[in-house]
mmCIF file of C-alpha atoms in Angstrom:
data_model
loop_
_atom_site.group_PDB
_atom_site.id
_atom_site.type_symbol
_atom_site.label_atom_id
_atom_site.label_comp_id
_atom_site.label_asym_id
_atom_site.label_seq_id
_atom_site.Cartn_x
_atom_site.Cartn_y
_atom_site.Cartn_z
ATOM 1 C CA MET E 1 29.365 36.903 -53.775
ATOM 2 C CA SER E 2 30.493 37.307 -50.154
ATOM 3 C CA GLU E 3 32.268 40.388 -48.890
ATOM 4 C CA LEU E 4 35.386 38.351 -48.062
ATOM 5 C CA GLU E 5 35.530 36.871 -51.599
ATOM 6 C CA LEU E 6 35.050 40.305 -53.105
ATOM 7 C CA SER E 7 37.928 41.750 -51.113
ATOM 8 C CA THR E 8 40.184 38.794 -52.024
ATOM 9 C CA ARG E 9 39.308 39.156 -55.700
ATOM 10 C CA ASP E 10 40.038 42.875 -55.608
ATOM 11 C CA ARG E 11 43.340 42.218 -53.894
ATOM 12 C CA VAL E 12 44.320 39.685 -56.586
ATOM 13 C CA VAL E 13 43.421 42.133 -59.380
ATOM 14 C CA GLU E 14 45.474 44.865 -57.711
ATOM 15 C CA LEU E 15 48.519 42.596 -57.282
ATOM 16 C CA LEU E 16 48.391 41.419 -60.908
ATOM 17 C CA ASN E 17 48.081 44.968 -62.264
ATOM 18 C CA THR E 18 50.998 46.121 -60.138
ATOM 19 C CA ALA E 19 53.184 43.149 -61.111
ATOM 20 C CA ALA E 20 52.661 43.867 -64.817
ATOM 21 C CA PHE E 21 54.441 47.240 -64.538
ATOM 22 C CA LEU E 22 57.078 46.563 -61.888
ATOM 23 C CA PRO E 23 60.649 46.914 -63.268
ATOM 24 C CA SER E 24 62.248 44.763 -60.551
ATOM 25 C CA GLU E 25 61.909 41.015 -61.014
ATOM 26 C CA LYS E 26 62.142 40.455 -57.254
ATOM 27 C CA GLU E 27 59.160 42.713 -56.593
ATOM 28 C CA LYS E 28 57.265 41.185 -59.500
ATOM 29 C CA ILE E 29 57.837 37.656 -58.166
ATOM 30 C CA ALA E 30 56.833 38.785 -54.666
ATOM 31 C CA ASN E 31 53.516 40.075 -56.003
ATOM 32 C CA LEU E 32 52.886 36.931 -58.017
ATOM 33 C CA ALA E 33 53.693 34.794 -54.975
ATOM 34 C CA GLN E 34 50.956 36.625 -53.059
ATOM 35 C CA VAL E 35 48.557 35.959 -55.933
ATOM 36 C CA GLN E 36 49.457 32.262 -55.868
ATOM 37 C CA GLU E 37 48.830 32.092 -52.128
ATOM 38 C CA LEU E 38 45.441 33.759 -52.459
ATOM 39 C CA ILE E 39 44.023 31.814 -55.421
ATOM 40 C CA ILE E 40 45.471 28.373 -54.627
ATOM 41 C CA HIS E 41 45.656 28.102 -50.862
ATOM 42 C CA HIS E 42 43.388 30.843 -49.491
ATOM 43 C CA ASP E 43 40.445 30.787 -51.921
ATOM 44 C CA SER E 44 40.831 28.088 -54.570
ATOM 45 C CA GLN E 45 37.550 29.115 -56.237
ATOM 46 C CA LEU E 46 39.427 32.079 -57.710
ATOM 47 C CA LEU E 47 41.956 29.809 -59.455
ATOM 48 C CA ASP E 48 39.675 29.279 -62.441
ATOM 49 C CA SER E 49 39.299 33.038 -62.875
ATOM 50 C CA PHE E 50 42.946 34.115 -62.632
ATOM 51 C CA PHE E 51 45.187 31.223 -63.736
ATOM 52 C CA GLU E 52 45.482 32.633 -67.268
ATOM 53 C CA GLU E 53 46.665 36.017 -65.988
ATOM 54 C CA VAL E 54 49.445 34.377 -63.961
ATOM 55 C CA ALA E 55 50.398 31.962 -66.767
ATOM 56 C CA ALA E 56 50.737 34.932 -69.146
ATOM 57 C CA PHE E 57 53.921 35.918 -67.276
ATOM 58 C CA GLN E 58 55.669 32.954 -68.957
ATOM 59 C CA ASN E 59 56.539 35.460 -71.695
ATOM 60 C CA ASP E 60 58.356 37.751 -69.259
ATOM 61 C CA ARG E 61 61.915 38.695 -70.213
ATOM 62 C CA ASN E 62 63.332 37.650 -66.861
ATOM 63 C CA SER E 63 64.066 33.934 -66.452
ATOM 64 C CA ASP E 64 63.319 33.994 -62.703
ATOM 65 C CA VAL E 65 59.774 35.157 -63.421
ATOM 66 C CA ARG E 66 59.340 32.346 -65.945
ATOM 67 C CA LYS E 67 60.665 29.880 -63.372
ATOM 68 C CA PHE E 68 58.034 31.142 -60.942
ATOM 69 C CA VAL E 69 55.311 30.531 -63.528
ATOM 70 C CA VAL E 70 56.468 26.907 -63.847
ATOM 71 C CA GLY E 71 56.138 26.496 -60.094
ATOM 72 C CA PHE E 72 52.689 28.114 -60.165
ATOM 73 C CA ILE E 73 51.506 25.687 -62.867
ATOM 74 C CA GLU E 74 52.790 22.731 -60.842
ATOM 75 C CA GLU E 75 50.998 23.879 -57.672
ATOM 76 C CA ALA E 76 47.779 24.718 -59.530
ATOM 77 C CA CYS E 77 47.588 21.276 -61.179
ATOM 78 C CA LYS E 78 48.344 19.492 -57.918
ATOM 79 C CA LYS E 79 45.581 21.494 -56.235
ATOM 80 C CA ASP E 80 43.008 20.902 -58.983
ATOM 81 C CA VAL E 81 43.571 18.257 -61.694
ATOM 82 C CA ALA E 82 40.996 20.055 -63.831
ATOM 83 C CA MET E 83 43.772 22.570 -64.520
ATOM 84 C CA LEU E 84 45.860 19.955 -66.354
ATOM 85 C CA PRO E 85 44.198 20.391 -69.782
ATOM 86 C CA ARG E 86 44.569 24.156 -69.510
ATOM 87 C CA LEU E 87 48.132 24.412 -68.240
ATOM 88 C CA VAL E 88 50.020 21.361 -69.567
ATOM 89 C CA PRO E 89 50.445 23.017 -73.020
ATOM 90 C CA ASN E 90 52.184 25.922 -71.269
ATOM 91 C CA ILE E 91 54.658 23.492 -69.723
ATOM 92 C CA GLN E 92 55.367 22.011 -73.140
ATOM 93 C CA LEU E 93 56.308 25.472 -74.435
ATOM 94 C CA LEU E 94 58.441 26.289 -71.405
ATOM 95 C CA LEU E 95 60.438 23.072 -71.858
ATOM 96 C CA ASN E 96 61.977 24.716 -74.927
ATOM 97 C CA ASP E 97 62.937 27.882 -73.046
ATOM 98 C CA GLU E 98 66.308 29.402 -73.903
ATOM 99 C CA ALA E 99 67.265 29.700 -70.218
ATOM 100 C CA VAL E 100 68.782 26.546 -68.713
ATOM 101 C CA ALA E 101 67.390 27.397 -65.261
ATOM 102 C CA VAL E 102 63.847 27.402 -66.632
ATOM 103 C CA VAL E 103 64.338 24.070 -68.429
ATOM 104 C CA LYS E 104 65.652 22.478 -65.225
ATOM 105 C CA ARG E 105 62.634 23.762 -63.283
ATOM 106 C CA VAL E 106 60.275 22.416 -65.962
ATOM 107 C CA ILE E 107 61.819 18.933 -65.691
ATOM 108 C CA GLN E 108 61.242 18.990 -61.943
ATOM 109 C CA ALA E 109 57.621 20.032 -62.445
ATOM 110 C CA VAL E 110 56.915 17.444 -65.141
ATOM 111 C CA ALA E 111 57.831 14.627 -62.717
ATOM 112 C CA GLN E 112 54.918 15.776 -60.520
ATOM 113 C CA LEU E 113 52.551 16.452 -63.426
ATOM 114 C CA HIS E 114 53.269 13.028 -64.923
ATOM 115 C CA ARG E 115 52.267 11.404 -61.642
ATOM 116 C CA ALA E 116 49.186 13.622 -61.247
ATOM 117 C CA THR E 117 48.027 12.874 -64.798
ATOM 118 C CA LEU E 118 48.345 9.105 -64.418
ATOM 119 C CA ALA E 119 46.479 9.241 -61.082
ATOM 120 C CA TRP E 120 43.785 11.377 -62.709
ATOM 121 C CA LEU E 121 43.321 8.876 -65.535
ATOM 122 C CA SER E 122 43.294 5.926 -63.135
ATOM 123 C CA SER E 123 40.582 7.389 -60.904
ATOM 124 C CA ALA E 124 38.235 8.414 -63.741
ATOM 125 C CA ARG E 125 35.239 6.215 -64.527
ATOM 126 C CA SER E 126 35.648 6.813 -68.236
ATOM 127 C CA THR E 127 38.291 8.451 -70.410
ATOM 128 C CA THR E 128 37.364 11.666 -72.182
ATOM 129 C CA PRO E 129 39.020 13.135 -75.310
ATOM 130 C CA GLU E 130 40.359 15.891 -73.077
ATOM 131 C CA MET E 131 42.155 13.309 -70.915
ATOM 132 C CA GLU E 132 43.591 11.605 -73.980
ATOM 133 C CA GLN E 133 44.950 14.932 -75.224
ATOM 134 C CA VAL E 134 46.606 15.673 -71.879
ATOM 135 C CA TRP E 135 48.226 12.229 -71.800
ATOM 136 C CA LEU E 136 49.463 12.694 -75.360
ATOM 137 C CA ILE E 137 51.142 15.980 -74.403
ATOM 138 C CA ILE E 138 52.624 14.464 -71.234
ATOM 139 C CA THR E 139 53.981 11.533 -73.269
ATOM 140 C CA THR E 140 55.581 13.925 -75.765
ATOM 141 C CA ILE E 141 57.173 15.925 -72.948
ATOM 142 C CA LYS E 142 58.349 12.720 -71.272
ATOM 143 C CA ASN E 143 60.040 11.469 -74.430
ATOM 144 C CA THR E 144 61.782 14.819 -74.853
ATOM 145 C CA ILE E 145 63.145 14.722 -71.302
ATOM 146 C CA ILE E 146 64.390 11.146 -71.754
ATOM 147 C CA THR E 147 66.617 12.366 -74.590
ATOM 148 C CA MET E 148 67.921 15.178 -72.363
ATOM 149 C CA ILE E 149 70.127 12.698 -70.531
ATOM 150 C CA ASP E 150 72.544 13.520 -73.370
ATOM 151 C CA HIS E 151 72.009 17.299 -73.092
ATOM 152 C CA ASP E 152 74.979 19.643 -73.439
ATOM 153 C CA ASN E 153 74.374 21.184 -70.008
ATOM 154 C CA ASP E 154 75.485 19.203 -66.962
ATOM 155 C CA GLY E 155 72.691 20.549 -64.751
ATOM 156 C CA VAL E 156 70.003 19.586 -67.255
ATOM 157 C CA ARG E 157 71.435 16.066 -67.391
ATOM 158 C CA THR E 158 71.264 15.849 -63.599
ATOM 159 C CA GLN E 159 67.578 16.827 -63.572
ATOM 160 C CA ALA E 160 66.901 14.376 -66.403
ATOM 161 C CA ILE E 161 68.418 11.559 -64.316
ATOM 162 C CA LYS E 162 66.118 12.382 -61.380
ATOM 163 C CA PHE E 163 63.150 12.475 -63.745
ATOM 164 C CA LEU E 164 64.017 9.029 -65.119
ATOM 165 C CA GLU E 165 64.244 7.746 -61.543
ATOM 166 C CA ALA E 166 60.732 9.072 -60.824
ATOM 167 C CA LEU E 167 59.471 7.554 -64.085
ATOM 168 C CA VAL E 168 60.774 4.074 -63.235
ATOM 169 C CA LEU E 169 59.227 4.164 -59.752
ATOM 170 C CA LEU E 170 55.915 5.432 -61.126
ATOM 171 C CA GLN E 171 55.650 2.951 -63.989
ATOM 172 C CA THR E 172 56.517 -0.276 -62.115
ATOM 173 C CA TYR E 173 54.844 -2.470 -59.506
ATOM 174 C CA THR E 174 55.900 -2.718 -55.878
ATOM 175 C CA GLU E 175 57.110 -5.965 -54.305
ATOM 176 C CA ALA E 176 57.110 -7.535 -50.855
ATOM 177 C CA ASP E 177 60.508 -6.007 -49.973
ATOM 178 C CA SER E 178 59.946 -2.653 -51.687
ATOM 179 C CA VAL E 179 60.852 0.495 -49.765
ATOM 180 C CA VAL E 180 57.762 2.629 -50.425
ATOM 181 C CA ARG E 181 57.499 6.351 -49.741
ATOM 182 C CA ASP E 182 54.403 7.798 -48.085
ATOM 183 C CA GLY E 183 51.700 8.644 -50.602
ATOM 184 C CA GLU E 184 53.616 7.032 -53.483
ATOM 185 C CA PHE E 185 51.600 6.355 -56.628
ATOM 186 C CA ASN E 186 52.655 3.559 -58.995
ATOM 187 C CA LEU E 187 51.303 0.852 -61.271
ATOM 188 C CA ASP E 188 49.661 -0.877 -58.291
ATOM 189 C CA GLN E 189 46.944 1.794 -58.445
ATOM 190 C CA VAL E 190 46.565 1.784 -62.238
ATOM 191 C CA PRO E 191 43.678 -0.424 -63.460
ATOM 192 C CA LEU E 192 44.520 -3.035 -66.085
ATOM 193 C CA THR E 193 41.523 -1.843 -68.102
ATOM 194 C CA LEU E 194 42.976 1.634 -68.644
ATOM 195 C CA LYS E 195 43.302 1.969 -72.410
ATOM 196 C CA VAL E 196 44.911 5.397 -72.673
ATOM 197 C CA ALA E 197 47.972 4.335 -70.662
ATOM 198 C CA ARG E 198 48.370 0.565 -70.811
ATOM 199 C CA PRO E 199 50.144 -0.686 -67.644
ATOM 200 C CA ARG E 200 52.100 -3.308 -69.613
ATOM 201 C CA LYS E 201 53.482 -0.692 -72.008
ATOM 202 C CA LEU E 202 54.280 1.652 -69.143
ATOM 203 C CA GLU E 203 56.245 -1.095 -67.398
ATOM 204 C CA GLU E 204 58.134 -1.905 -70.596
ATOM 205 C CA GLU E 205 59.036 1.755 -70.964
ATOM 206 C CA ALA E 206 60.280 1.844 -67.362
ATOM 207 C CA ARG E 207 62.578 -1.110 -68.015
ATOM 208 C CA MET E 208 63.914 0.593 -71.136
ATOM 209 C CA VAL E 209 64.597 3.747 -69.128
ATOM 210 C CA LEU E 210 66.429 1.747 -66.446
ATOM 211 C CA ASN E 211 68.677 0.189 -69.092
ATOM 212 C CA LYS E 212 69.334 3.675 -70.449
ATOM 213 C CA LEU E 213 70.415 4.851 -66.982
ATOM 214 C CA LEU E 214 72.683 1.817 -66.558
ATOM 215 C CA ALA E 215 74.315 2.529 -69.917
ATOM 216 C CA PHE E 216 74.679 6.218 -69.041
ATOM 217 C CA GLN E 217 76.462 5.359 -65.783
ATOM 218 C CA GLY E 218 78.980 3.303 -67.738
ATOM 219 C CA SER E 219 79.726 5.995 -70.318
ATOM 220 C CA ILE E 220 83.329 7.176 -70.541
ATOM 221 C CA HIS E 221 82.779 10.939 -70.503
ATOM 222 C CA ILE E 222 80.203 11.159 -67.684
ATOM 223 C CA SER E 223 80.905 13.937 -65.157
ATOM 224 C CA SER E 224 81.430 13.185 -61.479
ATOM 225 C CA VAL E 225 78.212 15.018 -60.501
ATOM 226 C CA ASN E 226 76.126 13.089 -63.025
ATOM 227 C CA LEU E 227 77.833 9.856 -62.033
ATOM 228 C CA MET E 228 77.047 10.266 -58.330
ATOM 229 C CA THR E 229 73.478 11.350 -59.110
ATOM 230 C CA CYS E 230 73.039 8.283 -61.295
ATOM 231 C CA MET E 231 74.432 6.010 -58.571
ATOM 232 C CA SER E 232 72.026 7.472 -56.007
ATOM 233 C CA SER E 233 69.054 7.075 -58.355
ATOM 234 C CA LEU E 234 69.944 3.456 -59.129
ATOM 235 C CA THR E 235 70.267 2.708 -55.418
ATOM 236 C CA ILE E 236 66.839 4.221 -54.730
ATOM 237 C CA MET E 237 65.351 2.156 -57.571
ATOM 238 C CA GLY E 238 67.049 -1.011 -56.319
ATOM 239 C CA ARG E 239 65.646 -0.562 -52.806
ATOM 240 C CA ALA E 240 62.185 0.336 -54.106
ATOM 241 C CA ARG E 241 62.088 -2.365 -56.812
ATOM 242 C CA PRO E 242 64.214 -5.378 -55.724
ATOM 243 C CA GLN E 243 63.620 -7.064 -59.091
ATOM 244 C CA PHE E 244 66.268 -4.701 -60.501
ATOM 245 C CA LEU E 245 68.880 -5.339 -57.791
ATOM 246 C CA GLY E 246 70.905 -7.813 -59.851
ATOM 247 C CA LYS E 247 71.370 -5.397 -62.752
ATOM 248 C CA ILE E 248 72.137 -2.460 -60.468
ATOM 249 C CA ILE E 249 74.699 -4.262 -58.304
ATOM 250 C CA ASN E 250 76.408 -5.642 -61.402
ATOM 251 C CA ALA E 251 76.607 -2.114 -62.845
ATOM 252 C CA LEU E 252 78.149 -0.787 -59.605
ATOM 253 C CA GLU E 253 80.708 -3.601 -59.626
ATOM 254 C CA ILE E 254 81.747 -2.758 -63.171
ATOM 255 C CA LEU E 255 81.898 0.946 -62.303
ATOM 256 C CA HIS E 256 84.218 0.221 -59.388
ATOM 257 C CA ALA E 257 86.542 -1.722 -61.671
ATOM 258 C CA ASN E 258 86.471 0.787 -64.507
ATOM 259 C CA LEU E 259 85.960 4.398 -63.406
ATOM 260 C CA PRO E 260 85.778 7.036 -66.178
ATOM 261 C CA PRO E 261 89.282 8.138 -67.178
ATOM 262 C CA THR E 262 88.201 11.795 -67.375
ATOM 263 C CA LEU E 263 87.825 12.108 -63.577
ATOM 264 C CA THR E 264 90.474 13.926 -61.555
ATOM 265 C CA LYS E 265 92.049 12.350 -58.476
ATOM 266 C CA SER E 266 89.792 14.274 -56.084
ATOM 267 C CA GLN E 267 86.732 13.346 -58.147
ATOM 268 C CA VAL E 268 87.754 9.672 -58.069
ATOM 269 C CA ASN E 269 87.982 9.848 -54.263
ATOM 270 C CA SER E 270 84.530 11.465 -54.072
ATOM 271 C CA VAL E 271 83.008 8.865 -56.398
ATOM 272 C CA ARG E 272 84.525 5.974 -54.434
ATOM 273 C CA LYS E 273 83.250 7.437 -51.159
ATOM 274 C CA HIS E 274 79.795 7.827 -52.676
ATOM 275 C CA LEU E 275 79.961 4.258 -53.990
ATOM 276 C CA LYS E 276 80.639 3.005 -50.467
ATOM 277 C CA ILE E 277 77.526 4.770 -49.178
ATOM 278 C CA GLN E 278 75.313 3.381 -51.939
ATOM 279 C CA LEU E 279 76.560 -0.179 -51.511
ATOM 280 C CA LEU E 280 76.049 -0.018 -47.742
ATOM 281 C CA ASN E 281 72.489 1.211 -48.330
ATOM 282 C CA LEU E 282 71.869 -1.712 -50.664
ATOM 283 C CA LEU E 283 73.429 -4.131 -48.192
ATOM 284 C CA LYS E 284 70.869 -3.121 -45.547
ATOM 285 C CA HIS E 285 67.991 -4.149 -47.817
ATOM 286 C CA PRO E 286 66.630 -7.669 -47.120
ATOM 287 C CA ALA E 287 66.394 -8.446 -50.853
ATOM 288 C CA SER E 288 70.154 -7.945 -51.265
ATOM 289 C CA TYR E 289 70.774 -11.213 -49.387
ATOM 290 C CA ASP E 290 71.462 -13.059 -52.666
ATOM 291 C CA TYR E 291 74.125 -10.488 -53.602
ATOM 292 C CA HIS E 292 75.944 -10.120 -50.258
ATOM 293 C CA GLU E 293 79.102 -11.751 -51.566
ATOM 294 C CA ASN E 294 79.270 -9.371 -54.552
ATOM 295 C CA ILE E 295 78.643 -6.307 -52.404
ATOM 296 C CA THR E 296 81.076 -7.239 -49.625
ATOM 297 C CA THR E 297 83.832 -7.982 -52.141
ATOM 298 C CA VAL E 298 83.624 -4.469 -53.554
ATOM 299 C CA LEU E 299 83.266 -2.907 -50.088
ATOM 300 C CA ASN E 300 86.359 -4.722 -48.835
ATOM 301 C CA ASP E 301 88.277 -3.475 -51.850
ATOM 302 C CA LEU E 302 87.088 0.062 -51.024
ATOM 303 C CA GLY E 303 88.515 -0.222 -47.513
ATOM 304 C CA ILE E 304 85.391 -1.077 -45.518
ATOM 305 C CA THR E 305 86.161 -3.406 -42.603
ATOM 306 C CA ALA E 306 84.283 -6.632 -41.920
ATOM 307 C CA THR E 307 82.859 -5.086 -38.737
ATOM 308 C CA GLU E 308 81.324 -2.181 -40.666
ATOM 309 C CA VAL E 309 79.921 -4.581 -43.238
ATOM 310 C CA ASN E 310 78.313 -6.761 -40.564
ATOM 311 C CA LYS E 311 76.705 -3.710 -38.955
ATOM 312 C CA SER E 312 75.013 -2.816 -42.233
ATOM 313 C CA MET E 313 73.666 -6.288 -42.946
ATOM 314 C CA PRO E 314 69.997 -7.105 -42.216
ATOM 315 C CA SER E 315 69.310 -8.977 -39.002
ATOM 316 C CA LYS E 316 69.335 -12.770 -39.083
ATOM 317 C CA GLU E 317 65.621 -12.825 -38.301
ATOM 318 C CA THR E 318 64.886 -10.601 -41.307
ATOM 319 C CA ILE E 319 66.908 -12.904 -43.569
ATOM 320 C CA ARG E 320 65.184 -16.007 -42.158
ATOM 321 C CA LYS E 321 61.761 -14.484 -42.801
ATOM 322 C CA ARG E 322 62.698 -13.710 -46.387
ATOM 323 C CA VAL E 323 64.093 -17.211 -46.986
ATOM 324 C CA ARG E 324 60.914 -18.759 -45.575
ATOM 325 C CA ARG E 325 58.786 -16.525 -47.773
ATOM 326 C CA ASP E 326 60.778 -17.505 -50.860
ATOM 327 C CA LYS E 327 59.986 -21.212 -50.325
ATOM 328 C CA PRO E 328 56.202 -21.407 -50.836
ATOM 329 C CA VAL E 329 56.272 -24.980 -52.185
ATOM 330 C CA GLU E 330 57.598 -26.441 -48.936
ATOM 331 C CA GLY E 331 55.065 -24.468 -46.924
ATOM 332 C CA VAL E 332 52.199 -25.722 -49.040
ATOM 333 C CA VAL E 333 53.335 -29.328 -48.662
ATOM 334 C CA GLU E 334 53.632 -28.989 -44.898
ATOM 335 C CA SER E 335 50.180 -27.510 -44.320
ATOM 336 C CA SER E 336 48.005 -28.892 -47.104
ATOM 337 C CA SER E 337 46.612 -32.325 -46.322
ATOM 338 C CA LYS E 338 45.350 -34.721 -43.656
ATOM 339 C CA LYS E 339 46.740 -37.881 -45.312
ATOM 340 C CA PRO E 340 48.764 -40.470 -43.386
ATOM 341 C CA ARG E 341 51.937 -39.072 -41.879
ATOM 342 C CA LEU E 342 54.255 -41.479 -43.704
ATOM 343 C CA ASP E 343 52.723 -40.625 -47.082
ATOM 344 C CA LYS E 344 52.988 -36.900 -46.350
ATOM 345 C CA GLU E 345 56.645 -37.178 -45.335
ATOM 346 C CA GLU E 346 57.471 -39.130 -48.506
ATOM 347 C CA LYS E 347 55.799 -36.503 -50.718
ATOM 348 C CA LYS E 348 57.459 -33.722 -48.781
ATOM 349 C CA GLY E 349 60.836 -35.374 -49.281
ATOM 350 C CA LYS E 350 60.193 -35.665 -53.008
ATOM 351 C CA VAL E 351 59.146 -32.047 -53.305
ATOM 352 C CA GLU E 352 62.194 -30.882 -51.351
ATOM 353 C CA GLU E 353 64.392 -33.041 -53.571
ATOM 354 C CA VAL E 354 62.884 -31.480 -56.705
ATOM 355 C CA VAL E 355 63.210 -27.958 -55.294
ATOM 356 C CA GLU E 356 66.811 -28.618 -54.289
ATOM 357 C CA LYS E 357 67.581 -30.082 -57.685
ATOM 358 C CA ASN E 358 66.016 -27.131 -59.487
ATOM 359 C CA SER E 359 67.778 -24.566 -57.362
ATOM 360 C CA ALA E 360 71.154 -26.271 -57.362
ATOM 361 C CA VAL E 361 71.444 -27.489 -60.927
ATOM 362 C CA ASP E 362 68.759 -26.403 -63.350
ATOM 363 C CA ILE E 363 68.358 -22.814 -62.195
ATOM 364 C CA THR E 364 72.116 -22.267 -62.051
ATOM 365 C CA GLN E 365 72.568 -23.868 -65.453
ATOM 366 C CA ARG E 366 69.860 -21.716 -67.055
ATOM 367 C CA TRP E 367 71.263 -18.593 -65.423
ATOM 368 C CA LEU E 368 74.780 -19.324 -66.671
ATOM 369 C CA VAL E 369 73.590 -20.027 -70.204
ATOM 370 C CA GLU E 370 71.719 -16.707 -70.274
ATOM 371 C CA LYS E 371 74.415 -14.581 -68.675
ATOM 372 C CA LEU E 372 77.781 -16.058 -69.670
ATOM 373 C CA ASN E 373 78.347 -14.260 -72.958
ATOM 374 C CA ALA E 374 81.580 -12.656 -74.156
ATOM 375 C CA GLU E 375 80.724 -9.212 -72.771
ATOM 376 C CA THR E 376 79.805 -10.566 -69.322
ATOM 377 C CA VAL E 377 82.961 -12.679 -69.121
ATOM 378 C CA ALA E 378 85.065 -9.662 -70.056
ATOM 379 C CA ASN E 379 83.412 -7.646 -67.278
ATOM 380 C CA LEU E 380 84.014 -10.457 -64.777
ATOM 381 C CA VAL E 381 87.674 -10.538 -65.768
ATOM 382 C CA MET E 382 87.849 -6.781 -65.185
ATOM 383 C CA VAL E 383 86.462 -7.179 -61.651
ATOM 384 C CA THR E 384 88.684 -10.109 -60.691
ATOM 385 C CA MET E 385 91.877 -8.481 -62.002
ATOM 386 C CA LEU E 386 91.778 -5.584 -59.519
ATOM 387 C CA ASN E 387 94.519 -7.043 -57.327
ATOM 388 C CA LEU E 388 96.947 -8.370 -59.945
ATOM 389 C CA PRO E 389 100.697 -8.012 -59.275
ATOM 390 C CA ASP E 390 102.630 -5.456 -61.246
ATOM 391 C CA GLU E 391 104.488 -8.172 -63.207
ATOM 392 C CA MET E 392 103.116 -11.476 -64.479
ATOM 393 C CA PRO E 393 105.397 -14.525 -64.622
ATOM 394 C CA ALA E 394 105.511 -16.012 -68.132
ATOM 395 C CA CYS E 395 104.959 -19.573 -66.850
ATOM 396 C CA SER E 396 102.722 -20.773 -69.665
ATOM 397 C CA VAL E 397 101.397 -19.949 -73.113
ATOM 398 C CA GLN E 398 98.205 -18.559 -71.552
ATOM 399 C CA GLY E 399 100.238 -16.436 -69.179
ATOM 400 C CA THR E 400 102.236 -15.041 -72.104
ATOM 401 C CA VAL E 401 99.061 -14.194 -74.027
ATOM 402 C CA LEU E 402 97.536 -12.490 -70.986
ATOM 403 C CA SER E 403 100.735 -10.545 -70.406
ATOM 404 C CA GLN E 404 100.568 -9.285 -73.977
ATOM 405 C CA LEU E 405 96.961 -8.262 -73.472
ATOM 406 C CA LEU E 406 97.826 -6.367 -70.273
ATOM 407 C CA GLU E 407 100.734 -4.683 -72.041
ATOM 408 C CA GLN E 408 98.376 -3.528 -74.803
ATOM 409 C CA HIS E 409 95.891 -2.366 -72.154
ATOM 410 C CA HIS E 410 98.508 -0.149 -70.526
ATOM 411 C CA LYS E 411 99.490 1.143 -73.941
ATOM 412 C CA TYR E 412 96.087 1.570 -75.608
ATOM 413 C CA GLY E 413 93.506 1.121 -72.834
ATOM 414 C CA MET E 414 91.559 -1.455 -74.912
ATOM 415 C CA TRP E 415 92.151 -4.838 -73.191
ATOM 416 C CA PRO E 416 88.502 -5.656 -72.314
ATOM 417 C CA ARG E 417 87.657 -6.090 -76.006
ATOM 418 C CA LEU E 418 90.838 -8.066 -76.624
ATOM 419 C CA ILE E 419 90.054 -10.464 -73.783
ATOM 420 C CA ALA E 420 86.507 -10.886 -75.096
ATOM 421 C CA ALA E 421 87.914 -11.678 -78.531
ATOM 422 C CA GLN E 422 90.345 -14.172 -76.984
ATOM 423 C CA LEU E 423 87.514 -15.912 -75.105
ATOM 424 C CA THR E 424 85.334 -16.233 -78.189
ATOM 425 C CA ALA E 425 88.176 -17.332 -80.491
#
């Protein structure tokens, strides 16, 4: 043992002994922070010897000290994945802490530990029982946090939303237009042969979580803070995973038309301002090209000018590149063969005719059949009725019926269901 290591070890022992008897939580945390610096960043060989002593402070009476222990566990596992089997059970216990601040810090840490565990499993040549046990604990913790989106505390719900965002990004594949963060880990790096965490099941879970977030955003009693956090998370997911853009933009449209009635006037203004920002961010994404009309309609209703909208749109060259990339059949026909020119042009014309027919008729027809149910029609009616006049002329039987529905809406606030019933009658 070198003289430097001996002195560092002695210093760590001294700091831990002092911290155990310090009455002030600030001084105790300061000592533990020095220990963390020494055994994680200065001399990581000492981590295996002293992690238990630091983790033991999770039973401290002060919640700030317990919060520090959560941060220590997160840093230790990120530094050395071999710490996961030893420290993940501690995180599971701390998730049930009586202090809300500690629970919120645990949720933040679990997002990182979830990622680290999946990366650890993916890089291993073979799966050990120890790895399976860690993944089982992480899965249990993950399922608990998913239910916390309905927690009584507003701050816990906010952290749960951010965790669900991280889960969706981790457990889905990237695409050509995905906005990817540096060092991001996702299903692209997970081998299909991994049995402990099947990629297909992970992706299914991510889709379920996204639907849960979409439903949460549309709930009546959601707070303004949770609502804006949810909007931001959905926007991040839409930019990172363009396959979800249709669902997300539709949810934002419905939100614009039907804000929660529990919000105050100032909160409504804040939510609408935040909605503008999120829609402009989505508009900049090349994959939002198919939804420009939907986005611009809402933005115009929110007071955004056509000039501001045009500034946020992708460049024409970016759109052209995406359109060319989305037409692989034509490209294949153009570059495939060396047959006579006339024959090639005839085949190309046939292929283009088929593609045009599919895109113009069949695809639209299938999409309408899938989407045009009573609930969707009711939502569309809600969006299109934003600019109705105060009084409706009773010029027809249908106009009279709709007037009655609007009158009942103003009286009872229940006209979406009545319209849906009228449409399905």
